Coordinates of N, CA and C in Angstrom, one line a residue:
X1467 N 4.6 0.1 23.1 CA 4.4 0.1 21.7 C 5.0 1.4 21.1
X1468 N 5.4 1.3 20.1 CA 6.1 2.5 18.9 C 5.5 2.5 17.9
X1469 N 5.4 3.9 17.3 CA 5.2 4.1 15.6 C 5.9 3.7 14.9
X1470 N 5.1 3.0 14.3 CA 5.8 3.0 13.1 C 5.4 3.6 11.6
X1471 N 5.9 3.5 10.6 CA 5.4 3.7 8.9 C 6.5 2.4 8.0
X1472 N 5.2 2.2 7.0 CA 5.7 1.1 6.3 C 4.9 1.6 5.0
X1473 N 6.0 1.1 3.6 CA 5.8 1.7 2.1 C 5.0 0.5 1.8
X1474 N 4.3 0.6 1.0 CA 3.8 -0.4 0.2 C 3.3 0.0 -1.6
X1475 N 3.7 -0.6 -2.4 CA 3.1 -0.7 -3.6 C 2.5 -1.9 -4.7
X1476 N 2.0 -1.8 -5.9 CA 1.9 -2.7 -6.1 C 1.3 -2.2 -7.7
X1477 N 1.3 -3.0 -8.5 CA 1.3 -2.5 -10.2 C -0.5 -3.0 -10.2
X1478 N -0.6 -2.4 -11.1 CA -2.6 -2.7 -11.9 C -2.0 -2.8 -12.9
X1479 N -2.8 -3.7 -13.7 CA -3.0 -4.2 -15.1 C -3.9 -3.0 -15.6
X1480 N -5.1 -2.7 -15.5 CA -6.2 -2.0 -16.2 C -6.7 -0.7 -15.1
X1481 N -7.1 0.2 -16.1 CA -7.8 1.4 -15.0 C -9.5 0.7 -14.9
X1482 N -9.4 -0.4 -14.5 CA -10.7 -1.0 -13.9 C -11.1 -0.7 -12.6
X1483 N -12.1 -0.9 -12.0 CA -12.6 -0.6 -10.5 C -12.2 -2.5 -9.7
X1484 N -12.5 -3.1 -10.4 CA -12.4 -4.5 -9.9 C -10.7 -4.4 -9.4
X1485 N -9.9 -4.2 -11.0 CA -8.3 -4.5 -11.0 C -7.9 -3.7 -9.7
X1486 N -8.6 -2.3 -9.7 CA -7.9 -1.6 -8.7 C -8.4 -2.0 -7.3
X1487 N -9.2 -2.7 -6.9 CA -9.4 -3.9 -6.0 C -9.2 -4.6 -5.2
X1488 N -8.7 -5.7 -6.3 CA -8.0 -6.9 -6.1 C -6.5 -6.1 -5.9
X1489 N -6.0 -6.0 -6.7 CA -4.5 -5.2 -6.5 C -4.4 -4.5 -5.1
X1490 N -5.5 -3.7 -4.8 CA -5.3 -3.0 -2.9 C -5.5 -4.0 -2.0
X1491 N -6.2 -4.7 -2.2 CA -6.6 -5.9 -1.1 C -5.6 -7.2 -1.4
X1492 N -4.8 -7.1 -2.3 CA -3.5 -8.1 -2.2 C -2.4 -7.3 -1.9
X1493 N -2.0 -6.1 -2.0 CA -1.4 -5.5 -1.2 C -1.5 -5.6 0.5
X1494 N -2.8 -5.2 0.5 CA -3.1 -4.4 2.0 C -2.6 -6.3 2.9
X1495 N -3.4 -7.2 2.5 CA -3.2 -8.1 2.9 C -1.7 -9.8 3.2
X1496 N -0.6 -8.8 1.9 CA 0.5 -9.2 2.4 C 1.6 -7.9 3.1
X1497 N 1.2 -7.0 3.3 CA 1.7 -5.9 3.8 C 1.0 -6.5 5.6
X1498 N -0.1 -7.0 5.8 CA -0.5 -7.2 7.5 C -0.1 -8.3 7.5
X1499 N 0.1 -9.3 6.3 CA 0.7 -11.0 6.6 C 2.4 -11.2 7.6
X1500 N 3.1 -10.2 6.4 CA 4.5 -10.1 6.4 C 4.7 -9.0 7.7
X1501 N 3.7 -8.5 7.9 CA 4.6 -7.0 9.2 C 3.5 -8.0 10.5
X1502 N 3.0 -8.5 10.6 CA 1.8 -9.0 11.7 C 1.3 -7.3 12.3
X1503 N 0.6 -6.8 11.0 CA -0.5 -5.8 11.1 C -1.8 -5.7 11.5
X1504 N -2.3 -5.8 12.8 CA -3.6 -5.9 12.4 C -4.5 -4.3 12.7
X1505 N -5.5 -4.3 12.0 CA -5.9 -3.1 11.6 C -6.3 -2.0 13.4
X1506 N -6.8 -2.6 13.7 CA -6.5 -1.9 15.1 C -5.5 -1.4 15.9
X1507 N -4.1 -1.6 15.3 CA -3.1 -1.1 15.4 C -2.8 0.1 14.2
X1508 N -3.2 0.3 13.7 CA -2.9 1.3 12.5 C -3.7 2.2 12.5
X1509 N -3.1 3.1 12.9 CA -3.1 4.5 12.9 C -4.0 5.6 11.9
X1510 N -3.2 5.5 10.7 CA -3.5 5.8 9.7 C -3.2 5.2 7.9
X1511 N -3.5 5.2 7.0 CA -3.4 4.9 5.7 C -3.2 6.5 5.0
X1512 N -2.1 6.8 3.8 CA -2.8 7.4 3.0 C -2.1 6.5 1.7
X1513 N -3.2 6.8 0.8 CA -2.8 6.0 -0.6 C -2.5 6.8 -1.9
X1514 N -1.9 6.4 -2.7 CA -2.2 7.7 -3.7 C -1.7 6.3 -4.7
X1515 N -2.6 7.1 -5.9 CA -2.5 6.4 -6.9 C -2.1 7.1 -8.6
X1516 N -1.4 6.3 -9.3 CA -0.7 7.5 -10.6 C -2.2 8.0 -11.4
X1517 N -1.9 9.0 -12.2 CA -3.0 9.7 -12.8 C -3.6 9.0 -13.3
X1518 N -3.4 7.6 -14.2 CA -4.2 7.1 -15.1 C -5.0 5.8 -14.3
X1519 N -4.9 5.7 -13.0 CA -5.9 5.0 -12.4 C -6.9 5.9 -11.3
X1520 N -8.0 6.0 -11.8 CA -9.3 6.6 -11.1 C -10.5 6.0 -11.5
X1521 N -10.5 4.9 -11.5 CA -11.6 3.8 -11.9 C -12.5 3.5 -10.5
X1522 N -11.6 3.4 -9.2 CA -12.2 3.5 -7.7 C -11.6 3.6 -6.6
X1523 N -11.4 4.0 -5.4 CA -10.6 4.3 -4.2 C -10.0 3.4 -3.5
X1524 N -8.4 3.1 -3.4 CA -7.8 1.8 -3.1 C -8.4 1.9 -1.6
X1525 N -9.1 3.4 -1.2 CA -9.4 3.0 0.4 C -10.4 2.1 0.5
X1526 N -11.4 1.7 -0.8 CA -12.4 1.0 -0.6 C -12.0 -0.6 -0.4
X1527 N -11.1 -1.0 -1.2 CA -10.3 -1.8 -0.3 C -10.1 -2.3 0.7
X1528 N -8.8 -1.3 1.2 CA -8.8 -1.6 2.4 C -10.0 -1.4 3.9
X1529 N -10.9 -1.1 3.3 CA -12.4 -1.1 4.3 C -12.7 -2.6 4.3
X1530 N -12.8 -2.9 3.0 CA -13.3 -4.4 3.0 C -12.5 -5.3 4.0
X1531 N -11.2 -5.4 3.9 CA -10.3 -6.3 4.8 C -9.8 -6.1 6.0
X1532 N -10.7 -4.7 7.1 CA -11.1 -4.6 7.7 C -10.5 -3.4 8.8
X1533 N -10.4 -2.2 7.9 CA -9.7 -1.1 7.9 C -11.0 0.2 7.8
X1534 N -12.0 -0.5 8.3 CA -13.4 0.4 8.8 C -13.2 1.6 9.6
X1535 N -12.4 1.2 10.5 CA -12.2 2.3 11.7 C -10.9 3.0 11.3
X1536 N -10.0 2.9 10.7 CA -9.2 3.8 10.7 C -9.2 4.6 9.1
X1537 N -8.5 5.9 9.5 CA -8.5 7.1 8.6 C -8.0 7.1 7.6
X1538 N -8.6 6.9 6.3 CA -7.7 6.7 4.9 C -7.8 7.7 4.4
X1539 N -6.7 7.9 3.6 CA -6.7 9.3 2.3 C -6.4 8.4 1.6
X1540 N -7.1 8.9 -0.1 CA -6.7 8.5 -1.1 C -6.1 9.9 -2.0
X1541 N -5.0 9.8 -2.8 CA -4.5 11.1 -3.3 C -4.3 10.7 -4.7
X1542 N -3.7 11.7 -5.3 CA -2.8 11.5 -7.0 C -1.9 11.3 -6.8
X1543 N -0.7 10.8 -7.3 CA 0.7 10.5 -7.4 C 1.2 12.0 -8.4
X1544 N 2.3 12.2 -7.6 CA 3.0 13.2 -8.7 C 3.0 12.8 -10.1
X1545 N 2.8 13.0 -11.2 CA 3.1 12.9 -12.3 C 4.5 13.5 -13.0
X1546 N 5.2 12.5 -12.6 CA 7.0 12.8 -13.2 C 6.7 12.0 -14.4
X1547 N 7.4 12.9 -15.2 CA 7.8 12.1 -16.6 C 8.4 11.3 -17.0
X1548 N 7.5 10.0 -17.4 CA 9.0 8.7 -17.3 C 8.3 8.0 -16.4
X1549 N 7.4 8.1 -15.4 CA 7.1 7.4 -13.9 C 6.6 6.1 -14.2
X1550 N 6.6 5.3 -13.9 CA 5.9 3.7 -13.6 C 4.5 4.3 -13.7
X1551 N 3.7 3.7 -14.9 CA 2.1 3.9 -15.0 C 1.6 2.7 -14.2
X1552 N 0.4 3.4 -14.1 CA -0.9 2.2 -13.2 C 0.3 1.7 -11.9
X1553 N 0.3 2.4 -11.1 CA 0.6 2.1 -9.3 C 0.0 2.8 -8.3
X1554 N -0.4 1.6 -7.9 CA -0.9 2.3 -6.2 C 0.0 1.9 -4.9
X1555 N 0.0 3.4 -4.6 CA 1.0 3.0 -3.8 C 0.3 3.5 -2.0
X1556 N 1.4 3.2 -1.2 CA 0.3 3.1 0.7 C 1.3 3.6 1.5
X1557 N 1.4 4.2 2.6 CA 2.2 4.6 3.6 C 1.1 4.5 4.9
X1558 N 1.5 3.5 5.4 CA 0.9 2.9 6.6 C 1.6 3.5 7.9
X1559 N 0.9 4.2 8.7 CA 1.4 4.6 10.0 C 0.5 3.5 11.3
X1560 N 1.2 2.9 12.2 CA 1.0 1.5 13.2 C 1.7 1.5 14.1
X1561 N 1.2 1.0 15.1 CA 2.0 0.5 16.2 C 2.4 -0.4 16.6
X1562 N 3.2 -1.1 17.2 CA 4.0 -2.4 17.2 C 5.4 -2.3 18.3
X1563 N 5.4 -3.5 18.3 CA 6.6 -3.4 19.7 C 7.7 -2.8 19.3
X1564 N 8.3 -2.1 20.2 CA 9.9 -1.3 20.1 C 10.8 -2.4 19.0
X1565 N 10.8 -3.4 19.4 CA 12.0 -4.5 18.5 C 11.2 -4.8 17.3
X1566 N 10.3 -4.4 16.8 CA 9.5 -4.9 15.4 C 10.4 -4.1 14.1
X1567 N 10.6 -4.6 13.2 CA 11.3 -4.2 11.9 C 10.2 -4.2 10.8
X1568 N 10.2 -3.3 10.4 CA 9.0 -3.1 9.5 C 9.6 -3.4 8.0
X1569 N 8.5 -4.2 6.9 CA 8.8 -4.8 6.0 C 8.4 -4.1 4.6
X1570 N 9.0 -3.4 4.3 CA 7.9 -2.5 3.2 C 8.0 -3.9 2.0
X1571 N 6.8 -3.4 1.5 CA 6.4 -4.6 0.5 C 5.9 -3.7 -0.9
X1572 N 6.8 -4.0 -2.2 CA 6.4 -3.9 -3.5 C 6.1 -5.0 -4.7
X1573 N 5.7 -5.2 -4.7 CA 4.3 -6.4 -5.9 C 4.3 -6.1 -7.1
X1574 N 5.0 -7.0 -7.9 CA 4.2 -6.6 -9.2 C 5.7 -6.1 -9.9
X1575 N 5.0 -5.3 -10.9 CA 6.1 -4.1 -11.6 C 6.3 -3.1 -10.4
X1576 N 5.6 -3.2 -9.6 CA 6.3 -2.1 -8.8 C 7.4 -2.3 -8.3
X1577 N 7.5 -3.6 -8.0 CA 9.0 -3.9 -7.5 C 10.2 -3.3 -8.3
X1578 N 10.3 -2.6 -9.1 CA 11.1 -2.0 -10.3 C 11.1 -0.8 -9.1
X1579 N 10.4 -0.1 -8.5 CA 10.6 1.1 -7.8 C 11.2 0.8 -6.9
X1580 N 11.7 -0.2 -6.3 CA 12.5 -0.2 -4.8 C 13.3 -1.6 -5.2
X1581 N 13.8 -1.7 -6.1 CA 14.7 -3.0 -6.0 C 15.9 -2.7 -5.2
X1582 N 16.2 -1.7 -4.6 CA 17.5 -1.8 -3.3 C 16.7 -2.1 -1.9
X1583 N 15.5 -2.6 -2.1 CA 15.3 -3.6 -1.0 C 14.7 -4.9 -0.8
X1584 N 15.9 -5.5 -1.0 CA 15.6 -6.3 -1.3 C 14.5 -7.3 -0.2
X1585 N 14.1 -7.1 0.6 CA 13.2 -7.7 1.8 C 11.6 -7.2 1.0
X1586 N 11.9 -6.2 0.4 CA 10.5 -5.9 0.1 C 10.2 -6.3 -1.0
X1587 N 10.8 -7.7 -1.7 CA 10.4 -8.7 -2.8 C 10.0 -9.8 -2.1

């Protein structure tokens, strides 16, 4: 097995606790569909999310879908001027076989932040 890290993002509609949610738990869960993630291989999560969402912890989320045992941070996103509002974004560290290619996945309007990959639409 080898480390790996994989990006993930994904846009919110509202600084709600529900929106911010559903949005981490549809991330978290095509980020382990698409890479065949399962939480016992992962290492670590940290998440960070832009200033204007603090409604609730995208780690709460990922607990629910079954990311109990492993170590989450949740942080702030730099605040650059101009930046993509309401995104949460994930940097997933996992293990996986030497030949595994990891699939970073962006959702949403976030896909506007990584459109030179195109695998990760």
């Amino acid at each position: 097995m080898r480390l790996f890290a994989l990006r993930g993002a994904i846009s919110v509609e509202r600084n709600d606790a529900q929106d911010i949610l559903e949005a981490t738990t549809q991330l978290m869960r095509e980020i382990m569909q698409r890479n065949g993630v399962e939480p016992e291989n992962v290492v670590s999560c940290i998440f960070t999310a832009t200033r204007d969402l603090n409604a609730e912890f995208p780690a709460k989320a990922a607990r629910a879908v079954g990311f109990e045992r492993v170590p989450l941070l949740c942080a702030q996103e730099i605040p650059v001027p101009q930046s993509m509002p309401r995104v949460i974004r994930v940097l997933i560290h996992y293990h996986a076989d030497p030949d595994h290619q990891p699939e970073h996945i962006y959702l949403g309007d976030a896909r506007e932040l990584r459109n030179d990959l195109h695998a990760a639409q």
